[in-house]
Short mmCIF file of C-alpha atoms in Angstrom, two decimals:
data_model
loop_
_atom_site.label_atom_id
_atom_site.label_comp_id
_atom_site.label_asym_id
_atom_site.label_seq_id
_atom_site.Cartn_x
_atom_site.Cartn_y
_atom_site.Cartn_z
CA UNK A 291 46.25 -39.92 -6.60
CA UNK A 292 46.51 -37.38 -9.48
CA UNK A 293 47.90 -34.74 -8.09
CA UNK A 294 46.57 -32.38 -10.98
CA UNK A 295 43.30 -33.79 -11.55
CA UNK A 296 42.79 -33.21 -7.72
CA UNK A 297 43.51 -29.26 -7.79
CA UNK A 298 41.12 -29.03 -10.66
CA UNK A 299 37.77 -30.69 -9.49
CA UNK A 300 38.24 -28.99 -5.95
CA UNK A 301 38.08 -25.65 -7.64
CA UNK A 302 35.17 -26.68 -9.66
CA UNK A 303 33.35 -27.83 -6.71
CA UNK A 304 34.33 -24.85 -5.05
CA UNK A 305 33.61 -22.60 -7.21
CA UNK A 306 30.44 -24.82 -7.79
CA UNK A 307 29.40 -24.31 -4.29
CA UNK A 308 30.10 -20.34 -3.87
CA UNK A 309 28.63 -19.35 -7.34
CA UNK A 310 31.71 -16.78 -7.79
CA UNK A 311 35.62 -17.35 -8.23
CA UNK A 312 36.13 -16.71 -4.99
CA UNK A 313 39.39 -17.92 -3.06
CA UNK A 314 39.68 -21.48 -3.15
CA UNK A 315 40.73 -22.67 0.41
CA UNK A 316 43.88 -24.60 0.74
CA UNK A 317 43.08 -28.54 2.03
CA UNK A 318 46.11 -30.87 2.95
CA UNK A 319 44.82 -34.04 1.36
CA UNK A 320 46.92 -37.03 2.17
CA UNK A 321 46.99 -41.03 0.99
CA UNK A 322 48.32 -41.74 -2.70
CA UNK A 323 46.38 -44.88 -3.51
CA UNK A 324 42.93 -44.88 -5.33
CA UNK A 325 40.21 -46.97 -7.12
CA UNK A 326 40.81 -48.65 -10.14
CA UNK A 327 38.79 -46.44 -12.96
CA UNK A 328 39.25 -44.75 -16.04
CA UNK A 329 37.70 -41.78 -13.84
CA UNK A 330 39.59 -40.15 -11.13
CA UNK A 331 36.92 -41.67 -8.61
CA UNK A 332 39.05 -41.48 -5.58
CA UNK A 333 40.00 -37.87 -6.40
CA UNK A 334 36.10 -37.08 -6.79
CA UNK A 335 35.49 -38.82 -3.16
CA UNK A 336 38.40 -36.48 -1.77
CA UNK A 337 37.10 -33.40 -3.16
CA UNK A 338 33.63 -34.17 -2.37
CA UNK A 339 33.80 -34.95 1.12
CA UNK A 340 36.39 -31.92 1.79
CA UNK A 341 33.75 -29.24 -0.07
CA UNK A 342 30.70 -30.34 2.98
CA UNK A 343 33.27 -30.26 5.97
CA UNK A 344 35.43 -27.31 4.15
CA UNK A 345 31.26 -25.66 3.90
CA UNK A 346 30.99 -26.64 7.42
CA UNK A 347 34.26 -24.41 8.57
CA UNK A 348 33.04 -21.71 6.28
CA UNK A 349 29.88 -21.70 8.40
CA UNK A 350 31.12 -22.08 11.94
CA UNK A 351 34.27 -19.51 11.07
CA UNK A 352 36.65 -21.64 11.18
CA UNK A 353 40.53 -20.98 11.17
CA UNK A 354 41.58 -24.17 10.86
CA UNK A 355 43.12 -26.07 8.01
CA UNK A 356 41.02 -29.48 6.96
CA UNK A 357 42.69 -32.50 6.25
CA UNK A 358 41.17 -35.07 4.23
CA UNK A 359 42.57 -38.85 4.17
CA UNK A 360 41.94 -39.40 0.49
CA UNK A 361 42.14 -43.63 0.78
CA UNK A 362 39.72 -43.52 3.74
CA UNK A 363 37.32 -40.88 1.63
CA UNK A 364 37.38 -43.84 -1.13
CA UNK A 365 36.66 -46.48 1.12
CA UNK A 366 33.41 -44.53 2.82
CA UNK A 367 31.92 -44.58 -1.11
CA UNK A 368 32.20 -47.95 -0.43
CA UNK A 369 30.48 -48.89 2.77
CA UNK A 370 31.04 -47.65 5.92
CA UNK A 371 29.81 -50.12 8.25
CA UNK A 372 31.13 -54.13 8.41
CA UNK A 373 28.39 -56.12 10.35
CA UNK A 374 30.48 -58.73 12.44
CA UNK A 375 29.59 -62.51 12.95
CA UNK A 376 26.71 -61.89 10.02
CA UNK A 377 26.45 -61.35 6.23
CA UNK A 378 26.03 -58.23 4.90
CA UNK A 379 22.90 -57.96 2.95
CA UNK A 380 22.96 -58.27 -0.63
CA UNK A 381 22.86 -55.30 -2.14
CA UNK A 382 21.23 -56.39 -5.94
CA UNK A 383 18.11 -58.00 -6.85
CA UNK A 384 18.95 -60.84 -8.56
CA UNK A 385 17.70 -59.51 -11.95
CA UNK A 386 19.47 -55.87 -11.89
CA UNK A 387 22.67 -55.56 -13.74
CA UNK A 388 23.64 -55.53 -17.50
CA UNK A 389 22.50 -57.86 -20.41
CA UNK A 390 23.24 -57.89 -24.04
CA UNK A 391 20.35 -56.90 -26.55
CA UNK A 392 20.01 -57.49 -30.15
CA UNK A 393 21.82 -53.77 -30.45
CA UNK A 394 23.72 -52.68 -27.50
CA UNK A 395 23.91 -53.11 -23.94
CA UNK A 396 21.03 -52.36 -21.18
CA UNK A 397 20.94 -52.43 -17.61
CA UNK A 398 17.95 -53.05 -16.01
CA UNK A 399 17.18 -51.56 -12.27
CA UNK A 400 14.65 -54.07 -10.12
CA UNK A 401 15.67 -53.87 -6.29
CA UNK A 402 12.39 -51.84 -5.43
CA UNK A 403 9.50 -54.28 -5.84
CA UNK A 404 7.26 -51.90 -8.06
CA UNK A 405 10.76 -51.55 -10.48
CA UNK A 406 10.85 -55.22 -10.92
CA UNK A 407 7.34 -55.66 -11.60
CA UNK A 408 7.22 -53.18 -14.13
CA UNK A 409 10.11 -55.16 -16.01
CA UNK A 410 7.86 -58.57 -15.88
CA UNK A 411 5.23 -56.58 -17.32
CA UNK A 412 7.59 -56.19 -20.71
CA UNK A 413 10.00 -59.41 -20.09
CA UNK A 414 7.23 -61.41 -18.44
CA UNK A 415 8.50 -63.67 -15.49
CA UNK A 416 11.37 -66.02 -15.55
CA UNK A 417 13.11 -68.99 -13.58
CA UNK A 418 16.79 -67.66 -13.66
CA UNK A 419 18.65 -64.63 -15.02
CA UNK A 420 20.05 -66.99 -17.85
CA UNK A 421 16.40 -67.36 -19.07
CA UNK A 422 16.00 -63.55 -19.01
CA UNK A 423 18.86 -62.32 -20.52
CA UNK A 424 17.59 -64.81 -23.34
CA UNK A 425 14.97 -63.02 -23.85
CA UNK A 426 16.36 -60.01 -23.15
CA UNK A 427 18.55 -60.85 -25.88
CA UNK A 428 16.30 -60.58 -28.96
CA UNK A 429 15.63 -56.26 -28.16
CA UNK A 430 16.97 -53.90 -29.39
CA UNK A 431 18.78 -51.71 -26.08
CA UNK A 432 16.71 -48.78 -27.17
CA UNK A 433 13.55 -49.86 -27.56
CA UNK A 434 13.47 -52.08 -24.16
CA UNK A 435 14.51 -49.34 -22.25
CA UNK A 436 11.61 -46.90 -23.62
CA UNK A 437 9.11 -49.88 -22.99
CA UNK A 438 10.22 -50.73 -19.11
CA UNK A 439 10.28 -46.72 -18.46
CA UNK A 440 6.19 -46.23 -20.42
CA UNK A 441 5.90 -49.41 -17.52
CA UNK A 442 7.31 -47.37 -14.68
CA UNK A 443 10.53 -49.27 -14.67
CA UNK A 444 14.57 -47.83 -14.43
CA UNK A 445 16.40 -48.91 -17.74
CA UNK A 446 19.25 -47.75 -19.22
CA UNK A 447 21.36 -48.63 -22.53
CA UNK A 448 24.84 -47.96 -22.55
CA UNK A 449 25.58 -45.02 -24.73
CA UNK A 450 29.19 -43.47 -25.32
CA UNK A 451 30.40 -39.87 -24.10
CA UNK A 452 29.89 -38.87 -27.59
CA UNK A 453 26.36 -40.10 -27.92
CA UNK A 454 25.26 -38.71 -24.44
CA UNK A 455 26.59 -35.17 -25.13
CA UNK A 456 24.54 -34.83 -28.50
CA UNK A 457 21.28 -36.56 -26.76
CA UNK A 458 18.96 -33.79 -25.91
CA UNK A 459 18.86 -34.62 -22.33
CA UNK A 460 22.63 -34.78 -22.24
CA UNK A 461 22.95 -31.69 -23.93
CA UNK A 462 20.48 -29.94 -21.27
CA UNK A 463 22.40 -31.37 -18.21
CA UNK A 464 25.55 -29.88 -19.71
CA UNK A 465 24.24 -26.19 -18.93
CA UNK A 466 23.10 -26.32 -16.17
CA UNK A 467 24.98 -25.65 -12.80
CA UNK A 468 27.27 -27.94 -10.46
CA UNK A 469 24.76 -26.82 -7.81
CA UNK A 470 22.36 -24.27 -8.75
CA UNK A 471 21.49 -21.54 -5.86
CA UNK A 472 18.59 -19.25 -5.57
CA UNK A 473 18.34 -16.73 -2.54
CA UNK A 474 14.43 -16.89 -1.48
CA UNK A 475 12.12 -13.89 0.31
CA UNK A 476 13.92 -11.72 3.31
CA UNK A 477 13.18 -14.27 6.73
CA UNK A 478 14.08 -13.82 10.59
CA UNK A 479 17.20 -14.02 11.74
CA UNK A 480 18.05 -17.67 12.60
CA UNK A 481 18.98 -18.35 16.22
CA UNK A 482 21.15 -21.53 15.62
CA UNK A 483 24.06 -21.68 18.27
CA UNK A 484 26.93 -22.96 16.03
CA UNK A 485 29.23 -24.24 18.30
CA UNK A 486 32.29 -25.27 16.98
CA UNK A 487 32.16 -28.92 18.23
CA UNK A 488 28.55 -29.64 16.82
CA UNK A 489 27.88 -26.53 14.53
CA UNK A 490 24.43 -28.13 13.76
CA UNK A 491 23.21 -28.49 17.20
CA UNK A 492 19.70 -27.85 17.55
CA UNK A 493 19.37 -27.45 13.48
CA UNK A 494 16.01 -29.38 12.30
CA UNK A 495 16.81 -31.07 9.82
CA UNK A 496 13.95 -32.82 7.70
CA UNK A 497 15.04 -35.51 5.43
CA UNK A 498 12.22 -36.70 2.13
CA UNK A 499 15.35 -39.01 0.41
CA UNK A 500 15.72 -42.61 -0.19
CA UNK A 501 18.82 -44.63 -2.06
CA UNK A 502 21.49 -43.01 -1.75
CA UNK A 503 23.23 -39.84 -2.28
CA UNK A 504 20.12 -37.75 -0.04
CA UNK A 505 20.96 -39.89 2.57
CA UNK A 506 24.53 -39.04 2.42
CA UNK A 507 23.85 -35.95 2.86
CA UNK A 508 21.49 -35.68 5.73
CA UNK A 509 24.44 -38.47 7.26
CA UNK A 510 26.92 -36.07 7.18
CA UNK A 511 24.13 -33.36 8.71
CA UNK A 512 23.55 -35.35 11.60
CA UNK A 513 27.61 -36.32 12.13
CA UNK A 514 27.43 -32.57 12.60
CA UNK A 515 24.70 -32.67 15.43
CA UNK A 516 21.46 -31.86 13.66
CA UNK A 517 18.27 -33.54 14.65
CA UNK A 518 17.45 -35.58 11.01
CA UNK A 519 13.85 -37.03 11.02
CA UNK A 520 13.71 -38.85 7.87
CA UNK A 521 10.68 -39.47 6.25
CA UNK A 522 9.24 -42.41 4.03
CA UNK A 523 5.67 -43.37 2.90
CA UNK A 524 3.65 -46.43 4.09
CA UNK A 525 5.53 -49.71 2.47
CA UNK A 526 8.98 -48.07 1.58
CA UNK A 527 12.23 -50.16 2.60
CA UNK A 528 15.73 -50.18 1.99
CA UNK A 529 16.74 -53.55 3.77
CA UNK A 530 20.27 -53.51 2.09
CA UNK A 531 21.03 -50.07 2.74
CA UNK A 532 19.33 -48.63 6.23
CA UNK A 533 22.14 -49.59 8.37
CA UNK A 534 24.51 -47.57 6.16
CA UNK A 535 22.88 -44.58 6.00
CA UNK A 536 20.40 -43.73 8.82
CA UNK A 537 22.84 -43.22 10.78
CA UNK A 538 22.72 -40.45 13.74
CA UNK A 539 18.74 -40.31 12.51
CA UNK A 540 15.12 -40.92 13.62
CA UNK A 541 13.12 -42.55 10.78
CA UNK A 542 9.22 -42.13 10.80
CA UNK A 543 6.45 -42.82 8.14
CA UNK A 544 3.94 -40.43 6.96
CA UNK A 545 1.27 -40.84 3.92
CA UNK A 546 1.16 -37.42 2.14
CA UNK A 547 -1.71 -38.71 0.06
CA UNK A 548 -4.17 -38.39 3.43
CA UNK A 549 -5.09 -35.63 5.19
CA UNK A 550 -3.91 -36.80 8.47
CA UNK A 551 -0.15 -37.26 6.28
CA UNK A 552 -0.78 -33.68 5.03
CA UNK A 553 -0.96 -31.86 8.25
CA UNK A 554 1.56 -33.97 10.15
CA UNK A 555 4.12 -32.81 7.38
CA UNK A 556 3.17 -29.25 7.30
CA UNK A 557 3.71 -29.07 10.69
CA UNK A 558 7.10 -30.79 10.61
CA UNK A 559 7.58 -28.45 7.74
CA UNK A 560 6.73 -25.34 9.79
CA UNK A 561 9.70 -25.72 12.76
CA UNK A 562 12.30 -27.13 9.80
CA UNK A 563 15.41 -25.40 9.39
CA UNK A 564 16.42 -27.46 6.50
CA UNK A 565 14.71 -29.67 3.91
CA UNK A 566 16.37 -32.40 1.62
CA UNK A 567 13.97 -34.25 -1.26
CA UNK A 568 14.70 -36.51 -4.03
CA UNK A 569 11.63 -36.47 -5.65
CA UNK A 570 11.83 -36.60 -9.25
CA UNK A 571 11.72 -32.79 -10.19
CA UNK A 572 7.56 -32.36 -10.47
CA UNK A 573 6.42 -34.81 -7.58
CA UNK A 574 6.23 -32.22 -4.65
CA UNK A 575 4.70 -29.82 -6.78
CA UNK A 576 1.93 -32.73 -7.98
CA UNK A 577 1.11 -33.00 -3.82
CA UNK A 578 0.38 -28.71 -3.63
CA UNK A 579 4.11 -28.57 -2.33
CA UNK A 580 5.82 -26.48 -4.62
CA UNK A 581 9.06 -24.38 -3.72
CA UNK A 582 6.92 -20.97 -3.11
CA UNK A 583 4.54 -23.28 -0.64
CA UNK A 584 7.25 -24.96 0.81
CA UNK A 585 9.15 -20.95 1.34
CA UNK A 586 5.47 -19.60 2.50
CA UNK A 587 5.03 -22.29 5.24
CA UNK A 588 8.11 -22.40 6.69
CA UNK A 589 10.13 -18.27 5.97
CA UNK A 590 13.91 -18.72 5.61
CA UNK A 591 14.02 -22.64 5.10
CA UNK A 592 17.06 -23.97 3.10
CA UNK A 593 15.93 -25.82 0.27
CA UNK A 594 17.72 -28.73 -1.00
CA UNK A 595 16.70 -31.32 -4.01
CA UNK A 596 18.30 -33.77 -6.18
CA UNK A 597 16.86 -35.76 -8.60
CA UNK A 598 19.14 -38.14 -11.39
CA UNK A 599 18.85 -36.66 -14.83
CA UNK A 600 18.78 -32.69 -14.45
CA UNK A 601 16.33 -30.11 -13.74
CA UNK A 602 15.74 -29.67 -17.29
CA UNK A 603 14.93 -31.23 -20.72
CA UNK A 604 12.94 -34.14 -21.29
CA UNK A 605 14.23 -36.57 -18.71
CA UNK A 606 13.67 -34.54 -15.80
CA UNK A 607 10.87 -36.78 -14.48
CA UNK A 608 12.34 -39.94 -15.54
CA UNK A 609 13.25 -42.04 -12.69
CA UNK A 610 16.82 -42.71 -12.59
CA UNK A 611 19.45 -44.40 -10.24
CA UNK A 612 23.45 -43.66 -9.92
CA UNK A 613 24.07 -47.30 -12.07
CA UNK A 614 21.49 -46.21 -14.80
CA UNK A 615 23.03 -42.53 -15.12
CA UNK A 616 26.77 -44.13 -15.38
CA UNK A 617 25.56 -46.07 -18.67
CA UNK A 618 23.79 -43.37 -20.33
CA UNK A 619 26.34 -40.67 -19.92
CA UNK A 620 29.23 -42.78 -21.10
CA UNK A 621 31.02 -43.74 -18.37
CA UNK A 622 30.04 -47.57 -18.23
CA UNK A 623 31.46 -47.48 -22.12
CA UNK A 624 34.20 -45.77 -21.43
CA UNK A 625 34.82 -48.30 -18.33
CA UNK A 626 34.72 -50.74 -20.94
CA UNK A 627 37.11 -49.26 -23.29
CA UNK A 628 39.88 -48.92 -20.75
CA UNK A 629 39.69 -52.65 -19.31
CA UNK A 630 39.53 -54.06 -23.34
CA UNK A 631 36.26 -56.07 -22.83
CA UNK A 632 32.61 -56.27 -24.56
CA UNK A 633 30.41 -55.92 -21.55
CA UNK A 634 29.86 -52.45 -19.91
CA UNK A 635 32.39 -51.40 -16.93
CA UNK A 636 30.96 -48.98 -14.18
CA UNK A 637 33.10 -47.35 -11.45
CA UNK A 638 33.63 -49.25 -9.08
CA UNK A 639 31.39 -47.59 -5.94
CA UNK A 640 28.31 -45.59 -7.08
CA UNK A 641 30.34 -42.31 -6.61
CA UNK A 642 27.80 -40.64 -8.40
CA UNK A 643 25.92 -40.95 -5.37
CA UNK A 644 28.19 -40.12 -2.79
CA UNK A 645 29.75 -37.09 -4.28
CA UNK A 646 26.59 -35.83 -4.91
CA UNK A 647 25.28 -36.65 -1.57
CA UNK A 648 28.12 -34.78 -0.08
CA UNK A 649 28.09 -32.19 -2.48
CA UNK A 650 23.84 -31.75 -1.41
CA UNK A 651 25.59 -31.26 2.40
CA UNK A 652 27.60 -28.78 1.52
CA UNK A 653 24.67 -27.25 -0.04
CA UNK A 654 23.10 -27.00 3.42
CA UNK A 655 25.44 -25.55 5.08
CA UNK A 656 26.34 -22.52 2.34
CA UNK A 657 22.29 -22.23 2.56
CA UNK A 658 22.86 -21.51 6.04
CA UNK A 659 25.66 -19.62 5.99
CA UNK A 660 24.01 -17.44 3.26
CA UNK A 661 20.60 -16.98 5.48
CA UNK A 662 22.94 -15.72 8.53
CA UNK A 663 24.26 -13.47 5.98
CA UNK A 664 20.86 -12.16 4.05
CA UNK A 665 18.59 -13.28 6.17
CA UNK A 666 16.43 -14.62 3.36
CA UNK A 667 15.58 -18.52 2.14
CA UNK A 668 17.88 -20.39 0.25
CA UNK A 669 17.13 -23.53 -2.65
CA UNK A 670 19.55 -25.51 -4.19
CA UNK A 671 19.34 -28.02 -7.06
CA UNK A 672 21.53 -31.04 -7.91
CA UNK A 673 21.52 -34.08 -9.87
CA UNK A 674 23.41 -37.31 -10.73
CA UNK A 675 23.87 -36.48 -14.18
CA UNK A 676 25.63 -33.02 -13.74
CA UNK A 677 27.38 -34.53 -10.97
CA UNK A 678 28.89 -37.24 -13.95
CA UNK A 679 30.13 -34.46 -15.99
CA UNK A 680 32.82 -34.10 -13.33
CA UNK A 681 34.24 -37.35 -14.09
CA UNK A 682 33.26 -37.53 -17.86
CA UNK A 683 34.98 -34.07 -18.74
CA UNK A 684 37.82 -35.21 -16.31
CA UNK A 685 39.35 -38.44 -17.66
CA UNK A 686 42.57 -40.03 -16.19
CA UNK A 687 45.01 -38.67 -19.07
CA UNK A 688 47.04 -42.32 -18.94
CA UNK A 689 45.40 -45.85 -19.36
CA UNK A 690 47.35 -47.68 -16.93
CA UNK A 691 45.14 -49.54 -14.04
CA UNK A 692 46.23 -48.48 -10.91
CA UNK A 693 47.08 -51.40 -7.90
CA UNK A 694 43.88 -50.25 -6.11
CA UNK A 695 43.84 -49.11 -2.79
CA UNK A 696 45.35 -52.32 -0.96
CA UNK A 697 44.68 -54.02 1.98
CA UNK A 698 41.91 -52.50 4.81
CA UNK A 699 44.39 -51.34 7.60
CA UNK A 700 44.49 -51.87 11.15
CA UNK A 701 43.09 -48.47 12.47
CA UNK A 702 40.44 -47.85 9.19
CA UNK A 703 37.92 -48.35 11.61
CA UNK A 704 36.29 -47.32 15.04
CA UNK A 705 37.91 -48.66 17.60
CA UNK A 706 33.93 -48.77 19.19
CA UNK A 707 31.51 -51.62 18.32
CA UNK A 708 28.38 -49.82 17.11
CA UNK A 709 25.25 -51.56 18.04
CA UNK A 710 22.29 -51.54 16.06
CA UNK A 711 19.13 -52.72 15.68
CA UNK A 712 20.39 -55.60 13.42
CA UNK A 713 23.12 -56.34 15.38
CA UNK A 714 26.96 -55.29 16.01
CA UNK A 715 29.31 -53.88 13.61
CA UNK A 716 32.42 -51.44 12.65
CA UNK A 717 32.47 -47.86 11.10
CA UNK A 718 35.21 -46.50 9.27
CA UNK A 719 36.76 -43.93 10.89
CA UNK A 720 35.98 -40.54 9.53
CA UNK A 721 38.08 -38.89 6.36
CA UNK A 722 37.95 -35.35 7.32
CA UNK A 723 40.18 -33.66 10.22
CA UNK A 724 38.92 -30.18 10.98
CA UNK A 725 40.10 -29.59 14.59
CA UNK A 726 37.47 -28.40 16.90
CA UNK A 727 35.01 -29.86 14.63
CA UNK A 728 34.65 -34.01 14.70
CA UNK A 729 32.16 -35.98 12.94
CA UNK A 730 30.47 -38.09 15.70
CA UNK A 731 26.55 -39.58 15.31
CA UNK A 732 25.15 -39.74 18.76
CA UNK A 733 22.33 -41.91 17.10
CA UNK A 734 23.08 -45.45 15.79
CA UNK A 735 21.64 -46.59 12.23
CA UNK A 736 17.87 -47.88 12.69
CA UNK A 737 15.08 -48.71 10.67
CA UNK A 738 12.77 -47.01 8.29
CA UNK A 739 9.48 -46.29 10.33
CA UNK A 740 11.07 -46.79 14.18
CA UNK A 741 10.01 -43.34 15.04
CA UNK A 742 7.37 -41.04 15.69
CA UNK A 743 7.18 -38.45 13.08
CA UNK A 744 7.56 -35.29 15.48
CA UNK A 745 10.41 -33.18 16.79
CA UNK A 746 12.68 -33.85 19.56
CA UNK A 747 12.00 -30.15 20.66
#
């Protein structure tokens, strides 16, 4: 771990998540190992993780120190969960990943079903990946990618730093904020409990995000003790993902595009505490759900979206996934730099994801802490993009590779078999130490659509 690159992204995600240069907290972070990158990744999953539960002991009051086990904080932007005595699922189509063009690298995104069919509408259909990337082959990286996005595809060409900062979408990520906060109109009083062992008990939580950092973050929510209903339309799966992240939730369906789907979510909407969306920036607004409706139907809610390539410029409806944003910003190139090789080299976990995910929790909570305080609404806005300028402005200083972090250890994981609805399996043991204050999910992981789409209470 660098020691110095460490101290400086914790105060920029502090100071991130306060809006002020207020005092940064003190966090004993142990563990010395970390992932091999030209980007202090491990540092970022540290940091990250310590700003939600640090946000979480702001909330609650607490006076205890928070200790964060670095390696372990690594290994949850990993996975979290080992399935025993089956395979986990495969987590990439087998036409996603990175091809040579005529001109430059692309990397083409086809796990959802709609994604990949928009790429055969360009590349046609094809026997093997060989065959594709032959034809893949004889594009030029910039062109394909604008033809499988005019399809409705996810395409990206590998740019450098360099090239990203001076691209007009790169340049409008670049001012805008870590996590940008807006306080909303005055609201009751909230009458949430906070008890120091589940600070979110009793806190609605209503979750509108699919792969992966929104689900992080309403994860982390429910380790806490809210009540997460997660929503997804009609169709929508995540078959190599759901028993990482639905953890400690209740998944239900609903079809905003009916008027059965309309009034089942505004009245979901109207007992909410909390919302978190990853809708690309317009979408809620194109179903009559804008921020003001969203404020009007439910007073005091705290507002939480993400979306991959910033709030502003001319990519902020672009679709856009943590692998896509890594090779247009740069940091795929850069990857590739540092190891001395042709092809592209992303980190190796999607930490753009994760930290963002936890960086959207942490989010919650100071929207929380700030409604106890003002008694008003609260909206925050994050992205994968800004969320790379962390790393990208932040560069390991030496080019050595690193051993890694080793071996899995004895005690990484729960020493309880969680059951779910797939079968048995392990969870690593939490990162974070705030006494008083555990993470525990009273829920296991379950699939999209197993619920009713109501409230517990």
């Amino acid at each position: 771990m660098d020691i110095g690159l460490t101290t400086l992204l914790w105060q920029q995600l502090w100071q991130g998540l306060r809006n002020t240069a207020t005092p940064v907290p003190t966090v004993n972070l142990t563990g010395d190992k970390r992932l091999c990158s030209a980007y202090p990744v491990s540092e970022l999953a540290a940091t990250s993780t310590a700003l939600a539960m640090q946000a979480t002991a702001a909330l609650i009051d607490s006076p205890h120190q928070l200790t964060v086990d670095a390696r372990l904080a690594s290994r949850w932007f990993q996975h979290s969960f080992r399935p025993i005595n089956r395979d986990a699922p495969a987590l990439w189509d087998a036409f996603a990943g990175d091809y040579a063009t005529r001109e430059g690298w692309i990397r083409l995104h086809t796990n959802a079903p709609h994604h990949r069919l928009a790429m055969e509408k360009v590349l046609g259909q094809h026997p093997s990946r060989q065959a594709l990337a032959s034809v893949v082959s004889q594009w030029q990286a910039n062109g394909l990618e604008e033809a499988i996005v005019a399809a409705g595809g996810c395409a990206a060409e590998m740019r450098s730093v360099a090239a990203w900062q001076q691209h007009r979408q790169g340049q409008s990520v670049s001012r805008e904020a870590l996590i940008a906060q807006t306080l909303q109109p005055e609201a009751p009083a909230p009458d949430w409990q906070l008890p120091a062992a589940r600070p979110m008990l009793g806190v609605k939580v209503l979750d509108l995000t699919r792969i992966i950092a929104g689900p992080v973050a309403t994860r982390f929510l429910a380790g806490l003790g809210a009540e997460v209903l997660r929503i997804d339309p009609p169709g929508w799966e995540e078959p190599t993902l759901a028993e990482e992240v639905t953890l400690g939730k209740r998944c239900a369906r609903i079809d905003l595009k009916t008027a059965a789907g309309r009034e089942t979510f505004e009245a979901l909407l109207r007992q909410a505490d909390v919302i978190v969306h990853g809708y690309r920036a317009d979408a809620l607004s194109k179903l009559g759900y804008d921020s003001e409706t969203r404020q009007k139907l439910a007073p005091g809610l705290i507002d939480v979206s993400l979306n991959a390539w910033g709030w502003t410029g001319p990519w902020r409806n672009r679709r856009g996934f943590d692998s896509l944003v890594q090779m247009e910003c740069g940091i795929a190139d850069t990857g590739r730099l540092w190891k001395r090789s042709d092809a592209p080299s992303p980190l190796p976990v999607q930490a753009l994801d994760h930290a963002t995910g936890y960086l959207m929790a942490a989010a919650a909570l100071e929207g929380m802490r700030q409604r106890r305080l003002n008694h008003t609404g609260f909206t925050a806005r994050l992205s994968l993009a800004r969320t790379a300028c962390l790393l990208t402005d932040n560069p390991y200083a030496d080019t050595e590779q690193p051993g890694g972090l080793g071996p899995a250890r004895r005690h990484d994981e729960n020493v309880e078999t969680e059951m779910t609805h797939w079968g048995i399996g392990s969870r690593l043991r939490s990162p974070l130490w705030l006494p008083g204050t555990p993470l525990i999910w009273s829920r296991p992981a379950s699939p999209l659509g197993s619920s009713s789409a109501c409230w517990l209470k």
